[in-house]
PDB file of C-alpha atoms in Angstrom:
ATOM      1  CA  MET A 293      28.009  23.805   6.164  1.00 74.00           C
ATOM      2  CA  LYS A 294      24.623  24.223   7.772  1.00 85.00           C
ATOM      3  CA  TYR A 295      23.893  21.827  10.632  1.00 91.00           C
ATOM      4  CA  LEU A 296      20.393  20.655  11.482  1.00 94.00           C
ATOM      5  CA  ARG A 297      18.829  19.276  14.632  1.00 92.00           C
ATOM      6  CA  PRO A 298      16.545  16.227  14.798  1.00 93.00           C
ATOM      7  CA  TYR A 299      13.715  18.695  15.353  1.00 94.00           C
ATOM      8  CA  ASP A 300      14.471  20.450  12.058  1.00 95.00           C
ATOM      9  CA  LEU A 301      14.192  17.212  10.086  1.00 96.00           C
ATOM     10  CA  ALA A 302      11.101  16.079  11.956  1.00 96.00           C
ATOM     11  CA  ARG A 303       9.234  19.362  11.555  1.00 96.00           C
ATOM     12  CA  GLU A 304       9.498  19.300   7.754  1.00 95.00           C
ATOM     13  CA  HIS A 305       7.526  16.053   7.575  1.00 96.00           C
ATOM     14  CA  GLY A 306       5.303  16.327  10.624  1.00 97.00           C
ATOM     15  CA  ILE A 307       6.923  13.380  12.366  1.00 97.00           C
ATOM     16  CA  SER A 308       8.485  13.004  15.793  1.00 97.00           C
ATOM     17  CA  THR A 309      12.143  13.477  16.578  1.00 96.00           C
ATOM     18  CA  GLN A 310      12.122   9.910  17.893  1.00 97.00           C
ATOM     19  CA  ALA A 311      11.083   8.721  14.426  1.00 97.00           C
ATOM     20  CA  VAL A 312      14.094  10.533  12.949  1.00 97.00           C
ATOM     21  CA  ARG A 313      16.375   8.824  15.462  1.00 96.00           C
ATOM     22  CA  ASN A 314      14.761   5.478  14.666  1.00 97.00           C
ATOM     23  CA  TYR A 315      15.339   5.974  10.940  1.00 97.00           C
ATOM     24  CA  GLU A 316      18.997   6.676  11.672  1.00 97.00           C
ATOM     25  CA  ARG A 317      19.223   3.587  13.870  1.00 96.00           C
ATOM     26  CA  ASP A 318      17.672   1.420  11.148  1.00 97.00           C
ATOM     27  CA  GLY A 319      20.017   2.708   8.435  1.00 97.00           C
ATOM     28  CA  PHE A 320      17.432   4.661   6.441  1.00 97.00           C
ATOM     29  CA  ILE A 321      19.415   7.878   6.865  1.00 97.00           C
ATOM     30  CA  PRO A 322      23.179   8.123   7.473  1.00 96.00           C
ATOM     31  CA  LEU A 323      24.592   8.196  10.967  1.00 95.00           C
ATOM     32  CA  ALA A 324      24.733  11.672  12.447  1.00 94.00           C
ATOM     33  CA  ARG A 325      27.801  13.273  13.895  1.00 92.00           C
ATOM     34  CA  ARG A 326      27.754  13.992  17.618  1.00 92.00           C
ATOM     35  CA  THR A 327      28.728  17.149  19.397  1.00 91.00           C
ATOM     36  CA  PRO A 328      31.116  16.861  22.362  1.00 92.00           C
ATOM     37  CA  SER A 329      28.040  16.902  24.578  1.00 91.00           C
ATOM     38  CA  GLY A 330      26.475  14.006  22.640  1.00 90.00           C
ATOM     39  CA  TYR A 331      23.825  15.840  20.599  1.00 91.00           C
ATOM     40  CA  ARG A 332      23.155  14.711  17.045  1.00 92.00           C
ATOM     41  CA  THR A 333      23.964  17.089  14.205  1.00 93.00           C
ATOM     42  CA  TYR A 334      22.512  16.492  10.776  1.00 96.00           C
ATOM     43  CA  THR A 335      23.298  18.051   7.399  1.00 96.00           C
ATOM     44  CA  GLU A 336      21.470  18.584   4.130  1.00 96.00           C
ATOM     45  CA  ILE A 337      22.519  15.066   3.141  1.00 96.00           C
ATOM     46  CA  HIS A 338      20.492  13.684   6.064  1.00 97.00           C
ATOM     47  CA  ALA A 339      17.552  15.902   5.108  1.00 97.00           C
ATOM     48  CA  ALA A 340      17.708  14.637   1.511  1.00 97.00           C
ATOM     49  CA  ALA A 341      17.935  11.049   2.752  1.00 98.00           C
ATOM     50  CA  LEU A 342      14.823  11.480   4.869  1.00 98.00           C
ATOM     51  CA  ARG A 343      12.914  13.041   1.970  1.00 98.00           C
ATOM     52  CA  ALA A 344      13.946  10.173  -0.271  1.00 98.00           C
ATOM     53  CA  TYR A 345      13.040   7.494   2.284  1.00 98.00           C
ATOM     54  CA  LEU A 346       9.568   8.856   2.986  1.00 98.00           C
ATOM     55  CA  ALA A 347       8.891   9.210  -0.748  1.00 98.00           C
ATOM     56  CA  LEU A 348      10.066   5.624  -1.302  1.00 98.00           C
ATOM     57  CA  VAL A 349       7.762   4.352   1.436  1.00 97.00           C
ATOM     58  CA  GLN A 350       4.834   6.043  -0.295  1.00 96.00           C
ATOM     59  CA  ALA A 351       5.776   4.457  -3.629  1.00 97.00           C
ATOM     60  CA  TYR A 352       7.186   1.046  -2.710  1.00 96.00           C
ATOM     61  CA  GLY A 353       6.195   0.382   0.905  1.00 95.00           C
ATOM     62  CA  TYR A 354       8.211   0.249   4.103  1.00 96.00           C
ATOM     63  CA  ALA A 355      10.181  -2.915   3.361  1.00 95.00           C
ATOM     64  CA  THR A 356      11.418  -1.945  -0.094  1.00 96.00           C
ATOM     65  CA  GLY A 357      11.933   1.685   0.851  1.00 97.00           C
ATOM     66  CA  GLY A 358      14.109   0.629   3.760  1.00 97.00           C
ATOM     67  CA  GLU A 359      16.014  -1.851   1.597  1.00 97.00           C
ATOM     68  CA  ILE A 360      16.818   0.838  -0.968  1.00 98.00           C
ATOM     69  CA  MET A 361      18.044   3.345   1.602  1.00 98.00           C
ATOM     70  CA  ARG A 362      20.128   0.823   3.549  1.00 98.00           C
ATOM     71  CA  SER A 363      21.788  -0.268   0.320  1.00 97.00           C
ATOM     72  CA  LEU A 364      22.616   3.303  -0.623  1.00 96.00           C
ATOM     73  CA  ASN A 365      23.889   4.182   2.833  1.00 96.00           C
ATOM     74  CA  THR A 366      26.255   1.211   2.778  1.00 96.00           C
ATOM     75  CA  GLY A 367      27.533   2.098  -0.692  1.00 94.00           C
ATOM     76  CA  ASP A 368      25.706  -0.606  -2.676  1.00 96.00           C
ATOM     77  CA  LEU A 369      24.117   1.427  -5.466  1.00 97.00           C
ATOM     78  CA  ASP A 370      23.447  -1.628  -7.645  1.00 97.00           C
ATOM     79  CA  ALA A 371      21.421  -3.315  -4.899  1.00 97.00           C
ATOM     80  CA  ALA A 372      19.382  -0.148  -4.415  1.00 97.00           C
ATOM     81  CA  LEU A 373      18.652   0.130  -8.135  1.00 97.00           C
ATOM     82  CA  THR A 374      17.749  -3.556  -8.315  1.00 98.00           C
ATOM     83  CA  ALA A 375      15.125  -3.025  -5.615  1.00 97.00           C
ATOM     84  CA  VAL A 376      13.773  -0.052  -7.571  1.00 97.00           C
ATOM     85  CA  ASP A 377      13.631  -2.180 -10.724  1.00 97.00           C
ATOM     86  CA  ARG A 378      11.701  -4.907  -8.899  1.00 96.00           C
ATOM     87  CA  GLY A 379       9.133  -2.353  -7.808  1.00 95.00           C
ATOM     88  CA  HIS A 380       8.607  -1.110 -11.361  1.00 96.00           C
ATOM     89  CA  ALA A 381       8.427  -4.679 -12.667  1.00 93.00           C
ATOM     90  CA  GLN A 382       5.737  -5.504 -10.084  1.00 90.00           C
ATOM     91  CA  LEU A 383       3.746  -2.438 -11.118  1.00 93.00           C
ATOM     92  CA  LEU A 384       3.956  -3.515 -14.758  1.00 90.00           C
ATOM     93  CA  ARG A 385       2.809  -7.039 -13.860  1.00 83.00           C
ATOM     94  CA  ASP A 386      -0.106  -5.608 -11.901  1.00 84.00           C
ATOM     95  CA  ARG A 387      -1.115  -3.440 -14.839  1.00 86.00           C
ATOM     96  CA  SER A 388      -0.924  -6.397 -17.220  1.00 78.00           C
ATOM     97  CA  THR A 389      -3.026  -8.579 -14.930  1.00 73.00           C
ATOM     98  CA  LEU A 390      -5.517  -5.769 -14.419  1.00 78.00           C
ATOM     99  CA  ASP A 391      -5.864  -5.308 -18.168  1.00 78.00           C
ATOM    100  CA  ALA A 392      -6.374  -9.033 -18.652  1.00 69.00           C
ATOM    101  CA  VAL A 393      -9.077  -9.187 -15.994  1.00 70.00           C
ATOM    102  CA  GLY A 394     -10.677  -6.066 -17.442  1.00 74.00           C
ATOM    103  CA  ARG A 395     -10.892  -7.746 -20.833  1.00 69.00           C
ATOM    104  CA  ALA A 396     -12.475 -10.777 -19.194  1.00 61.00           C
ATOM    105  CA  VAL A 397     -15.082  -8.593 -17.512  1.00 66.00           C
ATOM    106  CA  GLU A 398     -15.826  -6.842 -20.791  1.00 67.00           C
ATOM    107  CA  HIS A 399     -16.310 -10.212 -22.432  1.00 57.00           C
ATOM    108  CA  LEU A 400     -18.639 -11.360 -19.662  1.00 51.00           C
ATOM    109  CA  THR A 401     -20.787  -8.269 -19.948  1.00 55.00           C
ATOM    110  CA  ARG A 402     -21.134  -8.664 -23.724  1.00 58.00           C
ATOM    111  CA  GLY A 403     -20.759 -12.391 -24.352  1.00 48.00           C
ATOM    112  CA  PRO A 404     -22.834 -15.442 -23.502  1.00 45.00           C
ATOM    113  CA  GLY A 405     -20.627 -16.826 -20.768  1.00 42.00           C
ATOM    114  CA  LEU A 406     -17.260 -17.798 -19.425  1.00 39.00           C
ATOM    115  CA  ALA A 407     -16.498 -20.814 -21.547  1.00 39.00           C
ATOM    116  CA  GLU A 408     -15.376 -18.863 -24.621  1.00 40.00           C
ATOM    117  CA  HIS A 409     -12.943 -16.771 -22.566  1.00 42.00           C
ATOM    118  CA  THR A 410     -11.198 -19.743 -21.009  1.00 43.00           C
ATOM    119  CA  SER A 411      -8.619 -21.597 -23.077  1.00 50.00           C
ATOM    120  CA  ALA A 412      -9.749 -25.171 -22.696  1.00 49.00           C
ATOM    121  CA  GLY A 413      -6.694 -26.548 -24.489  1.00 53.00           C
ATOM    122  CA  SER A 414      -4.116 -25.205 -22.049  1.00 71.00           C
ATOM    123  CA  GLU A 415      -2.301 -27.699 -19.859  1.00 86.00           C
ATOM    124  CA  PRO A 416      -3.346 -27.723 -16.175  1.00 91.00           C
ATOM    125  CA  LEU A 417      -0.821 -26.597 -13.573  1.00 94.00           C
ATOM    126  CA  SER A 418       0.243 -28.241 -10.358  1.00 95.00           C
ATOM    127  CA  ILE A 419       0.013 -26.273  -7.128  1.00 96.00           C
ATOM    128  CA  GLY A 420       3.761 -25.661  -7.213  1.00 95.00           C
ATOM    129  CA  GLU A 421       3.682 -24.420 -10.808  1.00 95.00           C
ATOM    130  CA  LEU A 422       0.812 -22.058 -10.095  1.00 95.00           C
ATOM    131  CA  ALA A 423       2.485 -20.785  -6.935  1.00 95.00           C
ATOM    132  CA  ARG A 424       5.656 -19.978  -8.895  1.00 94.00           C
ATOM    133  CA  ARG A 425       3.652 -18.277 -11.613  1.00 92.00           C
ATOM    134  CA  LEU A 426       1.989 -15.945  -9.109  1.00 91.00           C
ATOM    135  CA  GLY A 427       4.966 -15.522  -6.805  1.00 91.00           C
ATOM    136  CA  VAL A 428       3.090 -16.864  -3.770  1.00 94.00           C
ATOM    137  CA  THR A 429       3.458 -19.977  -1.628  1.00 96.00           C
ATOM    138  CA  ALA A 430       1.599 -23.234  -2.071  1.00 96.00           C
ATOM    139  CA  ALA A 431       0.186 -22.685   1.423  1.00 96.00           C
ATOM    140  CA  THR A 432      -1.409 -19.459   0.192  1.00 96.00           C
ATOM    141  CA  LEU A 433      -3.163 -21.314  -2.624  1.00 97.00           C
ATOM    142  CA  ARG A 434      -4.386 -23.979  -0.207  1.00 96.00           C
ATOM    143  CA  ASN A 435      -5.763 -21.226   2.017  1.00 97.00           C
ATOM    144  CA  TRP A 436      -7.620 -19.682  -0.920  1.00 96.00           C
ATOM    145  CA  GLU A 437      -9.083 -23.102  -1.613  1.00 96.00           C
ATOM    146  CA  ALA A 438     -10.065 -23.566   2.031  1.00 96.00           C
ATOM    147  CA  VAL A 439     -12.095 -20.332   2.082  1.00 95.00           C
ATOM    148  CA  GLY A 440     -13.898 -21.262  -1.141  1.00 94.00           C
ATOM    149  CA  ILE A 441     -12.136 -19.050  -3.687  1.00 93.00           C
ATOM    150  CA  LEU A 442     -10.409 -21.814  -5.648  1.00 95.00           C
ATOM    151  CA  ALA A 443     -11.841 -25.190  -6.499  1.00 93.00           C
ATOM    152  CA  PRO A 444      -9.162 -27.202  -8.337  1.00 95.00           C
ATOM    153  CA  ALA A 445      -9.783 -30.698  -9.612  1.00 95.00           C
ATOM    154  CA  ARG A 446      -7.961 -33.679  -8.127  1.00 93.00           C
ATOM    155  CA  GLU A 447      -5.997 -36.185 -10.144  1.00 91.00           C
ATOM    156  CA  PRO A 448      -7.753 -39.544  -9.760  1.00 90.00           C
ATOM    157  CA  VAL A 449      -4.664 -41.617  -8.909  1.00 89.00           C
ATOM    158  CA  THR A 450      -2.431 -39.295  -6.883  1.00 91.00           C
ATOM    159  CA  GLY A 451      -5.071 -36.928  -5.511  1.00 91.00           C
ATOM    160  CA  HIS A 452      -2.847 -33.981  -6.381  1.00 94.00           C
ATOM    161  CA  ARG A 453      -4.495 -30.666  -7.162  1.00 95.00           C
ATOM    162  CA  SER A 454      -4.824 -29.800 -10.849  1.00 95.00           C
ATOM    163  CA  PHE A 455      -5.458 -26.153 -11.777  1.00 95.00           C
ATOM    164  CA  GLY A 456      -7.103 -25.680 -15.146  1.00 92.00           C
ATOM    165  CA  ALA A 457      -7.402 -22.454 -17.123  1.00 87.00           C
ATOM    166  CA  THR A 458     -10.413 -21.229 -15.130  1.00 84.00           C
ATOM    167  CA  ASP A 459      -8.669 -21.991 -11.840  1.00 89.00           C
ATOM    168  CA  VAL A 460      -5.573 -20.106 -12.994  1.00 89.00           C
ATOM    169  CA  ARG A 461      -7.691 -17.106 -13.945  1.00 82.00           C
ATOM    170  CA  ASP A 462      -9.432 -17.168 -10.570  1.00 86.00           C
ATOM    171  CA  ALA A 463      -6.054 -17.394  -8.804  1.00 90.00           C
ATOM    172  CA  GLU A 464      -4.633 -14.477 -10.796  1.00 85.00           C
ATOM    173  CA  LEU A 465      -7.707 -12.426 -10.032  1.00 82.00           C
ATOM    174  CA  THR A 466      -7.431 -13.311  -6.334  1.00 86.00           C
ATOM    175  CA  HIS A 467      -3.764 -12.351  -6.270  1.00 87.00           C
ATOM    176  CA  LEU A 468      -4.534  -8.995  -7.884  1.00 79.00           C
ATOM    177  CA  LEU A 469      -7.333  -8.159  -5.472  1.00 79.00           C
ATOM    178  CA  ARG A 470      -5.279  -9.243  -2.452  1.00 84.00           C
ATOM    179  CA  ARG A 471      -2.565  -6.831  -3.556  1.00 79.00           C
ATOM    180  CA  GLY A 472      -5.261  -4.191  -3.638  1.00 72.00           C
ATOM    181  CA  GLY A 473      -6.031  -4.850   0.010  1.00 75.00           C
ATOM    182  CA  TYR A 474      -9.342  -6.650  -0.416  1.00 78.00           C
ATOM    183  CA  PRO A 475     -10.333  -9.265   2.206  1.00 84.00           C
ATOM    184  CA  LEU A 476     -10.744 -12.895   1.210  1.00 89.00           C
ATOM    185  CA  GLU A 477     -14.487 -12.820   1.907  1.00 84.00           C
ATOM    186  CA  HIS A 478     -14.962 -10.040  -0.632  1.00 79.00           C
ATOM    187  CA  ILE A 479     -12.751 -11.783  -3.185  1.00 83.00           C
ATOM    188  CA  ARG A 480     -14.710 -15.015  -2.769  1.00 86.00           C
ATOM    189  CA  THR A 481     -17.921 -13.197  -3.686  1.00 77.00           C
ATOM    190  CA  VAL A 482     -16.317 -11.547  -6.708  1.00 76.00           C
ATOM    191  CA  VAL A 483     -14.774 -14.780  -8.012  1.00 80.00           C
ATOM    192  CA  ARG A 484     -18.042 -16.640  -7.602  1.00 78.00           C
ATOM    193  CA  GLN A 485     -19.821 -13.925  -9.551  1.00 70.00           C
ATOM    194  CA  ILE A 486     -17.339 -14.220 -12.374  1.00 73.00           C
ATOM    195  CA  ARG A 487     -17.369 -18.022 -12.252  1.00 71.00           C
ATOM    196  CA  THR A 488     -21.126 -18.134 -12.652  1.00 65.00           C
ATOM    197  CA  ALA A 489     -21.327 -15.025 -14.883  1.00 49.00           C
ATOM    198  CA  GLY A 490     -24.081 -13.823 -12.600  1.00 45.00           C
ATOM    199  CA  GLY A 491     -22.917 -10.206 -12.484  1.00 49.00           C
ATOM    200  CA  THR A 492     -19.760  -8.146 -12.721  1.00 57.00           C
ATOM    201  CA  GLU A 493     -20.697  -4.949 -10.903  1.00 67.00           C
ATOM    202  CA  ALA A 494     -18.632  -5.783  -7.804  1.00 64.00           C
ATOM    203  CA  LEU A 495     -15.617  -6.751  -9.902  1.00 68.00           C
ATOM    204  CA  SER A 496     -15.865  -3.672 -12.104  1.00 74.00           C
ATOM    205  CA  ALA A 497     -15.915  -1.429  -9.043  1.00 76.00           C
ATOM    206  CA  ALA A 498     -12.954  -3.271  -7.525  1.00 75.00           C
ATOM    207  CA  LEU A 499     -10.951  -2.991 -10.750  1.00 78.00           C
ATOM    208  CA  ASP A 500     -11.712   0.721 -11.090  1.00 84.00           C
ATOM    209  CA  ASP A 501     -10.509   1.260  -7.537  1.00 85.00           C
ATOM    210  CA  TRP A 502      -7.357  -0.797  -8.101  1.00 82.00           C
ATOM    211  CA  ARG A 503      -6.582   1.083 -11.328  1.00 89.00           C
ATOM    212  CA  ARG A 504      -6.724   4.328  -9.379  1.00 93.00           C
ATOM    213  CA  ARG A 505      -4.349   2.796  -6.830  1.00 91.00           C
ATOM    214  CA  LEU A 506      -1.915   1.740  -9.548  1.00 93.00           C
ATOM    215  CA  THR A 507      -1.993   5.207 -11.067  1.00 96.00           C
ATOM    216  CA  ALA A 508      -1.334   6.764  -7.667  1.00 96.00           C
ATOM    217  CA  ARG A 509       1.541   4.342  -7.091  1.00 95.00           C
ATOM    218  CA  GLY A 510       3.035   5.212 -10.470  1.00 96.00           C
ATOM    219  CA  VAL A 511       2.890   8.927  -9.684  1.00 97.00           C
ATOM    220  CA  SER A 512       4.457   8.242  -6.285  1.00 97.00           C
ATOM    221  CA  MET A 513       7.276   6.387  -8.019  1.00 98.00           C
ATOM    222  CA  LEU A 514       7.958   9.441 -10.158  1.00 97.00           C
ATOM    223  CA  ASP A 515       8.235  11.606  -7.053  1.00 97.00           C
ATOM    224  CA  ALA A 516      10.388   9.001  -5.308  1.00 98.00           C
ATOM    225  CA  ALA A 517      12.702   8.800  -8.321  1.00 97.00           C
ATOM    226  CA  ALA A 518      13.272  12.556  -8.197  1.00 97.00           C
ATOM    227  CA  ARG A 519      13.973  12.493  -4.460  1.00 97.00           C
ATOM    228  CA  LEU A 520      16.218   9.470  -4.776  1.00 97.00           C
ATOM    229  CA  GLY A 521      18.112  10.965  -7.683  1.00 96.00           C
ATOM    230  CA  GLY A 522      18.780  14.094  -5.661  1.00 96.00           C
ATOM    231  CA  TYR A 523      20.090  12.042  -2.763  1.00 97.00           C
ATOM    232  CA  VAL A 524      22.329   9.927  -4.996  1.00 97.00           C
ATOM    233  CA  ALA A 525      23.763  13.131  -6.480  1.00 95.00           C
ATOM    234  CA  LEU A 526      24.571  14.456  -2.995  1.00 94.00           C
ATOM    235  CA  LEU A 527      26.253  11.182  -2.080  1.00 93.00           C
ATOM    236  CA  GLY A 528      28.313  11.255  -5.261  1.00 91.00           C
ATOM    237  CA  VAL A 529      28.076   7.490  -5.738  1.00 86.00           C
ATOM    238  CA  ALA A 530      26.703   7.431  -9.291  1.00 82.00           C
ATOM    239  CA  PRO A 531      29.238   6.475 -11.970  1.00 82.00           C
ATOM    240  CA  ALA A 532      30.084   9.070 -14.563  1.00 73.00           C
ATOM    241  CA  GLY A 533      27.992   8.807 -17.682  1.00 66.00           C
ATOM    242  CA  PRO A 534      29.422   8.352 -21.176  1.00 65.00           C
ATOM    243  CA  PRO A 535      30.987  11.459 -22.669  1.00 60.00           C
ATOM    244  CA  ALA A 536      28.592  13.555 -24.657  1.00 57.00           C
ATOM    245  CA  ALA A 537      28.928  13.132 -28.388  1.00 58.00           C
ATOM    246  CA  ALA A 538      30.606  16.072 -30.039  1.00 55.00           C
ATOM    247  CA  GLU A 539      28.325  18.149 -32.186  1.00 59.00           C
ATOM    248  CA  PRO A 540      29.237  18.027 -35.870  1.00 59.00           C
ATOM    249  CA  ALA A 541      31.048  21.065 -37.142  1.00 55.00           C
ATOM    250  CA  PRO A 542      28.863  23.360 -39.205  1.00 59.00           C
ATOM    251  CA  ALA A 543      29.263  22.993 -42.930  1.00 58.00           C
ATOM    252  CA  PRO A 544      31.304  25.743 -44.504  1.00 54.00           C
ATOM    253  CA  GLU A 545      29.305  28.435 -46.174  1.00 56.00           C
ATOM    254  CA  SER A 546      29.273  28.449 -49.933  1.00 53.00           C
ATOM    255  CA  PRO A 547      31.355  31.229 -51.466  1.00 49.00           C
ATOM    256  CA  PRO A 548      29.322  34.089 -52.751  1.00 47.00           C
ATOM    257  CA  THR A 549      28.447  33.977 -56.398  1.00 47.00           C
ATOM    258  CA  VAL A 550      30.016  36.766 -58.420  1.00 38.00           C
TER     259      VAL A 550
END
């Protein structure tokens, strides 16, 4: 078996040897064996783990990438795969929201205004219901209201916030753009433009940029899946698949005609 030094792993990725040691400490790569003099010795399994972790960070971010690797390195394959599934589900939700906003922009650029796009008959949502729908906290929604992005109505008796169809659309749009890294000041301008149908150039540019980001994330997930699959194979933790179906026997040839 070939043994590797921290320097060998670090050099492949252009990182420091201290970073490699930190990844080992945090459970992102397995613990290394020590020589009698105390030096770390790594193997190809550690190298594959590091490749997988860095690819996962690119695709899913530091938190999820670390969660996946820690789960694998403690033998919990199901937890690792669940984290992977959540990442793909989030990407699908982002694509669906992006498509919905894109259709709204197309309508605004061709139609007379916003009223036809908004479903006036839909029931308004409370702040808790909207927060659950988006997967954010109620405090986040109140913050978006405080900076002027959302403007929900208030129920006359209780004073509770009531989010109608337009408010929900604005909140979904805000959530999408926040995931794309846009500051609240920029989002406020975009939402106001859409709300007043005064122009969609800023939103169109933001959506084009976010679509490119989603595509890049999807490609990164493909690379991460390949790296992760290779690491799982080295660990030998994947259950055996179902036996391959036997191929049907060839039909006997017809006897020659005489």
